[in-house]
Structures are given as structure tokens and as C-alpha cells.
């Protein structure tokens, strides 16, 4: 290998360890690139809340957290299908965490380019072989794609204190309001008292079908699916009326869960009311994830 190629290889290696590469370009992908554990006892799917809700580090089982930030049910299903060979031949538990608005993500078939690095391109809606090769080339040779503007974020990240800072009561309240405004914007909701718009009605029906198909996929392969509603902070919970929860969570689960599989509901669980368990109004922190994971495994009588 000549000097030029050696330098290029080292620079690519440095960039692959950067915040930009691991958290902006390919967030949550590394665990799939490096995954080599077979005969798993339990895995969880899910979006951001699932990612932060489960931590199996101290548990005496073979487990994996397959949740990824901002993930739809469509992507959940494709990850399960692509990686099901890592599960035990029978009775592996697949936790399917639900977010407050999982029911409205069904029509969203868009999957970011990062999925080309962890899924077969044919598994991706409107997947493109040429695009898959382009993304994989960036994955292997990020040097030519590293934006100079990202250097500023890299420096900030290096100087940032990695410890989780607790939010005050006031910060939690503001954060809960921000989450609600973000969801209302994302799903074009002007007022929760109004009937769902046609777009959301279609998404609701699609989500029911996807979740139902995911459950069928598991049962047909001797996999035990479990629906889970993780806890949220009391500040975010207050934003949801009983009517909202009924429509967006419980009616949705009832319509999709035709096989009556186990549904673990921790939305207002008294064990997780303290701010100490949350990194913000929605996501559990490390301490909360450790406690919650142990609680789920105990409720399922796995430990």
C-alpha cells in the first residue's frame, strides 16, 4: 500500500469514529454492522423511546436493542424480517414498543439512506440498487463526503460533558410542550378535539395492518411478540387526555392485536414517576432504562 492510500485509510478511520459519521450520517447503525450474537432470547424494536427505554447490560440473558431513532413501524418490520435469523429457533421474545403516535406512522414509507447499510435494498420501500451502492460507498469511504461545517459540531461534542444533566421541573414542562407541538406539526393536527383528517385516517388503517402483519410474522415462526407502552414523564402524560390515549393507543392496539397477545402498559406506572428516571419528558435515562428493563423482564418472568 502506497503512502497516499495509507493516509486515506487512516483519515477514513478517523472519520468513522466521528460524531458526524456515527450520529448524523449513520445513527444507530453501528450496532447492526457489528452484531454477531445468535440465539437471542429477547430483542426489542421501536423508535427513539424504545431505544432509550431498554438496556440489557446487567441482565443474565442474550438480548439486543434493535430500536433506532425516529423509526416507523414499516422499518421495525423490515429490521425484524432481515435479522430474524439471529433469534432462537423458537420462543424468542420480540418486544414491540409503541409511541403515543405510532398509529399515525403507517403511511410513511420513507426510510432514510442509512437503512441501505443494514437492510437488503429490496426490503426498503422503493429501494434502489444504485442508491444502495452509493450509500455503502459513503459508509466505507466517508473522507470525500465529510462536510467542513461538521468540524464545529465535532469540537463541541469533544468538549461536551457526557454526563446526563437532569432537567428541572420547569424544563420538563417546556420540553413536554415542545414534543406535543412537534407531533402536531408532523401529523398536521390543529386540535386534538377534532376528528382525524383523511390523511391520518389512512395512516391509522395502514398502521393497524402493519402491526397486525408483524404479529402474524412472529407467531408463524414460533416467536413470542409482546406489545409494550413505555412510561413517559408525568409532565408529558398530562398532555394526553383519556380520550386521546383511547384513540391513539388503546383503540389502535385493540384493532391490530387480533390474536390478543400480551400488552404491557406502563404509561402511568407509579414506579416511574420520578424525574430521576428521565433524560427529558419523553425518554428514559440510563438509570431509568436499567430499572424499566428489569421490570419488563420480571413481568414476563424471564428473570
Tab-separated table of C-alpha atoms in Angstrom:
chain	number	residue	atom	x	y	z
A	1	UNK	CA	0.000	0.000	0.000
A	2	UNK	CA	1.482	3.341	-1.027
A	3	UNK	CA	1.717	6.370	1.277
A	4	UNK	CA	-1.298	8.093	-0.277
A	5	UNK	CA	-3.556	5.098	0.322
A	6	UNK	CA	-2.245	4.689	3.880
A	7	UNK	CA	-3.102	8.307	4.670
A	8	UNK	CA	-6.533	7.908	3.080
A	9	UNK	CA	-7.183	4.761	5.119
A	10	UNK	CA	-6.216	6.470	8.387
A	11	UNK	CA	-8.341	9.527	7.622
A	12	UNK	CA	-11.322	7.323	6.776
A	13	UNK	CA	-10.778	5.524	10.071
A	14	UNK	CA	-10.783	8.807	11.980
A	15	UNK	CA	-13.954	9.993	10.296
A	16	UNK	CA	-15.685	6.685	11.017
A	17	UNK	CA	-15.154	7.410	14.716
A	18	UNK	CA	-16.524	10.937	14.419
A	19	UNK	CA	-19.781	12.227	15.851
A	20	UNK	CA	-20.888	13.211	12.336
A	21	UNK	CA	-20.431	9.693	10.971
A	22	UNK	CA	-21.931	7.776	13.907
A	23	UNK	CA	-24.707	10.153	14.982
A	24	UNK	CA	-25.627	12.275	11.966
A	25	UNK	CA	-24.861	10.192	8.878
A	26	UNK	CA	-25.477	6.675	10.184
A	27	UNK	CA	-27.154	6.997	13.605
A	28	UNK	CA	-27.797	3.708	15.439
A	29	UNK	CA	-26.382	1.656	12.528
A	30	UNK	CA	-23.134	0.533	14.120
A	31	UNK	CA	-24.850	-1.996	16.400
A	32	UNK	CA	-26.177	-3.778	13.307
A	33	UNK	CA	-22.856	-3.639	11.446
A	34	UNK	CA	-21.154	-5.315	14.404
A	35	UNK	CA	-23.957	-7.623	15.529
A	36	UNK	CA	-22.848	-11.263	15.664
A	37	UNK	CA	-24.839	-12.778	18.535
A	38	UNK	CA	-27.100	-15.667	17.575
A	39	UNK	CA	-29.821	-17.489	19.526
A	40	UNK	CA	-31.060	-14.298	21.165
A	41	UNK	CA	-33.553	-14.736	23.996
A	42	UNK	CA	-35.153	-11.337	23.604
A	43	UNK	CA	-34.932	-8.251	21.390
A	44	UNK	CA	-36.820	-5.010	21.198
A	45	UNK	CA	-37.749	-2.992	18.168
A	46	UNK	CA	-39.011	0.570	18.339
A	47	UNK	CA	-38.268	4.198	17.685
A	48	UNK	CA	-36.449	6.696	19.917
A	49	UNK	CA	-38.427	5.902	23.068
A	50	UNK	CA	-37.669	2.189	22.614
A	51	UNK	CA	-34.007	2.963	22.021
A	52	UNK	CA	-33.757	4.743	25.365
A	53	UNK	CA	-36.199	2.516	27.278
A	54	UNK	CA	-34.263	-0.762	27.141
A	55	UNK	CA	-30.805	-1.580	28.454
A	56	UNK	CA	-29.812	-5.217	28.925
A	57	UNK	CA	-26.240	-4.656	30.129
A	58	UNK	CA	-26.718	-6.215	33.571
A	59	UNK	CA	-29.269	-8.867	32.651
A	60	UNK	CA	-28.383	-12.605	32.539
A	61	UNK	CA	-29.858	-13.164	29.082
A	62	UNK	CA	-28.859	-12.869	25.441
A	63	UNK	CA	-30.614	-9.724	24.295
A	64	UNK	CA	-30.336	-6.855	21.813
A	65	UNK	CA	-31.865	-3.410	21.456
A	66	UNK	CA	-32.774	-3.024	17.772
A	67	UNK	CA	-34.627	0.269	18.165
A	68	UNK	CA	-33.463	3.223	16.078
A	69	UNK	CA	-34.172	6.923	16.402
A	70	UNK	CA	-37.232	8.164	14.525
A	71	UNK	CA	-38.254	4.731	13.301
A	72	UNK	CA	-41.600	3.819	11.770
A	73	UNK	CA	-43.482	0.542	12.102
A	74	UNK	CA	-42.530	-0.180	8.482
A	75	UNK	CA	-38.835	-0.011	9.392
A	76	UNK	CA	-39.440	-2.036	12.565
A	77	UNK	CA	-40.971	-4.807	10.489
A	78	UNK	CA	-38.154	-4.809	7.939
A	79	UNK	CA	-35.484	-4.993	10.640
A	80	UNK	CA	-37.316	-7.918	12.218
A	81	UNK	CA	-37.546	-9.718	8.877
A	82	UNK	CA	-33.915	-9.066	7.916
A	83	UNK	CA	-32.433	-10.052	11.290
A	84	UNK	CA	-34.785	-12.809	12.448
A	85	UNK	CA	-32.059	-15.401	11.823
A	86	UNK	CA	-30.321	-14.109	14.954
A	87	UNK	CA	-33.240	-15.216	17.122
A	88	UNK	CA	-33.642	-18.580	18.773
A	89	UNK	CA	-35.425	-21.198	16.695
A	90	UNK	CA	-38.480	-20.806	18.919
A	91	UNK	CA	-39.880	-18.777	21.799
A	92	UNK	CA	-37.646	-15.736	21.369
A	93	UNK	CA	-39.452	-12.717	22.781
A	94	UNK	CA	-39.810	-9.710	20.477
A	95	UNK	CA	-40.803	-6.545	22.311
A	96	UNK	CA	-42.684	-4.088	20.105
A	97	UNK	CA	-42.658	-0.713	21.878
A	98	UNK	CA	-45.330	1.760	20.889
A	99	UNK	CA	-45.068	5.554	20.926
A	100	UNK	CA	-48.065	7.810	21.584
A	101	UNK	CA	-48.469	8.317	17.825
A	102	UNK	CA	-47.244	5.014	16.385
A	103	UNK	CA	-50.718	4.687	14.900
A	104	UNK	CA	-50.125	7.618	12.525
A	105	UNK	CA	-46.841	6.460	11.015
A	106	UNK	CA	-48.237	3.742	8.773
A	107	UNK	CA	-48.425	5.771	5.570
A	108	UNK	CA	-44.856	6.990	5.928
A	109	UNK	CA	-42.877	4.637	3.714
A	110	UNK	CA	-39.844	6.922	3.595
A	111	UNK	CA	-36.744	5.349	5.094
A	112	UNK	CA	-33.500	7.371	5.404
A	113	UNK	CA	-30.456	6.342	3.376
A	114	UNK	CA	-28.821	4.840	6.484
A	115	UNK	CA	-31.098	1.801	6.122
A	116	UNK	CA	-29.245	0.782	2.964
A	117	UNK	CA	-26.312	-0.145	5.238
A	118	UNK	CA	-28.317	-2.511	7.441
A	119	UNK	CA	-31.102	-3.871	5.217
A	120	UNK	CA	-31.212	-5.578	1.836
A	121	UNK	CA	-32.153	-2.865	-0.645
A	122	UNK	CA	-35.179	-4.882	-1.800
A	123	UNK	CA	-36.578	-4.608	1.751
A	124	UNK	CA	-36.715	-0.826	1.551
A	125	UNK	CA	-39.875	0.713	0.041
A	126	UNK	CA	-38.914	1.981	-3.412
A	127	UNK	CA	-35.422	0.636	-2.768
A	128	UNK	CA	-32.845	1.316	-5.464
A	129	UNK	CA	-29.772	-0.842	-6.098
A	130	UNK	CA	-27.723	2.072	-7.460
A	131	UNK	CA	-28.603	4.167	-4.423
A	132	UNK	CA	-27.643	1.287	-2.145
A	133	UNK	CA	-24.189	1.103	-3.721
A	134	UNK	CA	-23.725	4.863	-3.388
A	135	UNK	CA	-24.611	4.826	0.315
A	136	UNK	CA	-22.369	1.844	1.006
A	137	UNK	CA	-19.514	3.631	-0.737
A	138	UNK	CA	-20.007	6.600	1.591
A	139	UNK	CA	-20.079	4.167	4.512
A	140	UNK	CA	-16.719	2.689	3.526
A	141	UNK	CA	-15.083	5.896	2.235
A	142	UNK	CA	-16.553	8.869	4.126
A	143	UNK	CA	-13.455	11.063	3.622
A	144	UNK	CA	-14.701	12.705	0.426
A	145	UNK	CA	-18.116	13.387	1.962
A	146	UNK	CA	-17.138	14.886	5.315
A	147	UNK	CA	-18.545	18.453	5.421
A	148	UNK	CA	-16.163	21.075	6.787
A	149	UNK	CA	-19.066	22.626	8.657
A	150	UNK	CA	-19.241	19.455	10.744
A	151	UNK	CA	-15.888	20.300	12.348
A	152	UNK	CA	-17.622	22.819	14.576
A	153	UNK	CA	-20.003	20.148	15.892
A	154	UNK	CA	-17.101	17.736	16.354
A	155	UNK	CA	-15.295	20.226	18.586
A	156	UNK	CA	-18.467	20.904	20.573
A	157	UNK	CA	-19.005	17.180	21.022
A	158	UNK	CA	-15.445	16.633	22.240
A	159	UNK	CA	-15.812	19.411	24.805
A	160	UNK	CA	-19.298	18.384	25.898
A	161	UNK	CA	-19.816	16.737	29.271
A	162	UNK	CA	-21.202	13.281	28.511
A	163	UNK	CA	-22.971	13.002	31.854
A	164	UNK	CA	-26.749	13.188	31.673
A	165	UNK	CA	-27.897	16.513	33.088
A	166	UNK	CA	-31.185	16.393	34.961
A	167	UNK	CA	-33.934	18.670	33.753
A	168	UNK	CA	-35.685	20.883	36.253
A	169	UNK	CA	-39.460	20.784	36.672
A	170	UNK	CA	-39.753	23.906	34.529
A	171	UNK	CA	-37.510	22.439	31.809
A	172	UNK	CA	-39.564	19.221	31.798
A	173	UNK	CA	-42.766	21.199	31.326
A	174	UNK	CA	-41.301	23.180	28.431
A	175	UNK	CA	-39.885	20.019	26.875
A	176	UNK	CA	-43.263	18.255	27.089
A	177	UNK	CA	-44.880	21.200	25.305
A	178	UNK	CA	-42.187	21.055	22.614
A	179	UNK	CA	-42.816	17.344	21.996
A	180	UNK	CA	-46.546	17.941	21.634
A	181	UNK	CA	-46.031	20.844	19.220
A	182	UNK	CA	-43.605	18.713	17.201
A	183	UNK	CA	-46.098	15.857	16.892
A	184	UNK	CA	-48.927	18.217	15.960
A	185	UNK	CA	-46.774	19.717	13.208
A	186	UNK	CA	-45.565	16.314	11.978
A	187	UNK	CA	-49.072	14.874	11.718
A	188	UNK	CA	-50.892	18.091	10.710
A	189	UNK	CA	-53.031	18.130	13.842
A	190	UNK	CA	-54.544	21.521	14.680
A	191	UNK	CA	-56.710	20.432	17.596
A	192	UNK	CA	-56.967	17.055	19.302
A	193	UNK	CA	-60.670	17.633	19.817
A	194	UNK	CA	-61.294	17.453	16.074
A	195	UNK	CA	-61.753	14.306	14.024
A	196	UNK	CA	-58.658	12.912	12.280
A	197	UNK	CA	-58.031	14.341	8.819
A	198	UNK	CA	-58.293	11.920	5.884
A	199	UNK	CA	-54.519	11.545	5.599
A	200	UNK	CA	-54.278	10.465	9.234
A	201	UNK	CA	-57.272	8.148	8.924
A	202	UNK	CA	-55.479	6.347	6.098
A	203	UNK	CA	-52.252	6.238	8.114
A	204	UNK	CA	-54.169	4.829	11.092
A	205	UNK	CA	-55.575	1.985	8.973
A	206	UNK	CA	-52.170	1.288	7.424
A	207	UNK	CA	-50.540	1.164	10.862
A	208	UNK	CA	-53.111	-1.342	12.087
A	209	UNK	CA	-52.309	-3.574	9.093
A	210	UNK	CA	-48.530	-3.297	9.571
A	211	UNK	CA	-48.663	-4.062	13.296
A	212	UNK	CA	-51.075	-6.939	12.693
A	213	UNK	CA	-48.790	-8.373	9.992
A	214	UNK	CA	-45.797	-8.046	12.300
A	215	UNK	CA	-47.602	-10.011	14.986
A	216	UNK	CA	-48.566	-12.686	12.439
A	217	UNK	CA	-44.948	-12.881	11.231
A	218	UNK	CA	-43.811	-13.640	14.768
A	219	UNK	CA	-46.499	-16.171	15.630
A	220	UNK	CA	-45.973	-18.069	12.365
A	221	UNK	CA	-42.274	-18.502	13.311
A	222	UNK	CA	-42.728	-19.508	16.963
A	223	UNK	CA	-41.618	-16.042	18.064
A	224	UNK	CA	-43.429	-14.516	21.031
A	225	UNK	CA	-44.394	-10.883	20.290
A	226	UNK	CA	-45.134	-8.551	23.195
A	227	UNK	CA	-46.594	-5.060	22.810
A	228	UNK	CA	-45.128	-2.508	25.223
A	229	UNK	CA	-46.103	1.054	26.042
A	230	UNK	CA	-43.079	2.505	27.881
A	231	UNK	CA	-43.522	5.099	30.646
A	232	UNK	CA	-43.276	8.812	29.987
A	233	UNK	CA	-42.737	11.597	32.484
A	234	UNK	CA	-45.734	12.911	34.391
A	235	UNK	CA	-45.311	16.215	32.531
A	236	UNK	CA	-45.806	14.617	29.127
A	237	UNK	CA	-48.508	12.269	30.392
A	238	UNK	CA	-50.576	15.299	31.468
A	239	UNK	CA	-50.682	16.443	27.840
A	240	UNK	CA	-52.788	13.423	26.886
A	241	UNK	CA	-56.466	13.297	27.784
A	242	UNK	CA	-58.134	9.910	28.372
A	243	UNK	CA	-59.872	10.372	25.007
A	244	UNK	CA	-56.553	10.904	23.222
A	245	UNK	CA	-54.993	7.824	24.786
A	246	UNK	CA	-58.060	5.786	23.890
A	247	UNK	CA	-57.905	6.786	20.224
A	248	UNK	CA	-54.162	6.866	19.611
A	249	UNK	CA	-53.113	3.903	21.768
A	250	UNK	CA	-55.779	1.615	23.180
A	251	UNK	CA	-58.208	1.501	20.236
A	252	UNK	CA	-55.235	1.123	17.902
A	253	UNK	CA	-53.849	-1.811	19.898
A	254	UNK	CA	-57.270	-3.454	20.121
A	255	UNK	CA	-57.770	-3.327	16.338
A	256	UNK	CA	-54.265	-4.575	15.487
A	257	UNK	CA	-53.983	-7.160	18.249
A	258	UNK	CA	-56.500	-9.666	16.904
A	259	UNK	CA	-54.540	-12.557	18.460
A	260	UNK	CA	-54.757	-10.972	21.933
A	261	UNK	CA	-51.014	-11.139	22.566
A	262	UNK	CA	-49.655	-9.650	25.793
A	263	UNK	CA	-49.787	-5.862	26.030
A	264	UNK	CA	-47.680	-4.332	28.809
A	265	UNK	CA	-48.882	-0.811	29.631
A	266	UNK	CA	-46.529	1.348	31.731
A	267	UNK	CA	-47.853	4.750	30.634
A	268	UNK	CA	-48.841	5.934	34.114
A	269	UNK	CA	-46.926	3.389	36.163
A	270	UNK	CA	-46.269	4.781	39.649
A	271	UNK	CA	-42.813	3.191	39.711
A	272	UNK	CA	-41.566	5.622	37.053
A	273	UNK	CA	-42.944	8.978	38.170
A	274	UNK	CA	-39.687	10.492	39.406
A	275	UNK	CA	-37.724	12.881	37.191
A	276	UNK	CA	-34.566	10.971	38.110
A	277	UNK	CA	-35.517	8.264	35.602
A	278	UNK	CA	-35.824	10.566	32.578
A	279	UNK	CA	-33.386	12.396	30.296
A	280	UNK	CA	-36.269	14.574	29.083
A	281	UNK	CA	-40.049	14.488	29.301
A	282	UNK	CA	-40.269	11.509	26.920
A	283	UNK	CA	-37.131	9.348	27.069
A	284	UNK	CA	-35.807	7.330	29.979
A	285	UNK	CA	-32.192	7.879	31.008
A	286	UNK	CA	-29.631	5.156	31.780
A	287	UNK	CA	-30.909	4.685	35.325
A	288	UNK	CA	-34.498	4.595	34.138
A	289	UNK	CA	-33.735	2.142	31.321
A	290	UNK	CA	-31.979	-0.222	33.722
A	291	UNK	CA	-34.947	-0.153	36.077
A	292	UNK	CA	-37.548	-0.409	33.322
A	293	UNK	CA	-35.821	-3.292	31.533
A	294	UNK	CA	-35.618	-5.255	34.771
A	295	UNK	CA	-39.298	-4.543	35.440
A	296	UNK	CA	-40.344	-5.800	31.986
A	297	UNK	CA	-38.226	-8.939	32.289
A	298	UNK	CA	-39.705	-9.597	35.732
A	299	UNK	CA	-43.259	-9.061	34.489
A	300	UNK	CA	-42.561	-11.562	31.702
A	301	UNK	CA	-40.999	-13.922	34.276
A	302	UNK	CA	-37.771	-14.138	32.339
A	303	UNK	CA	-35.613	-13.306	35.375
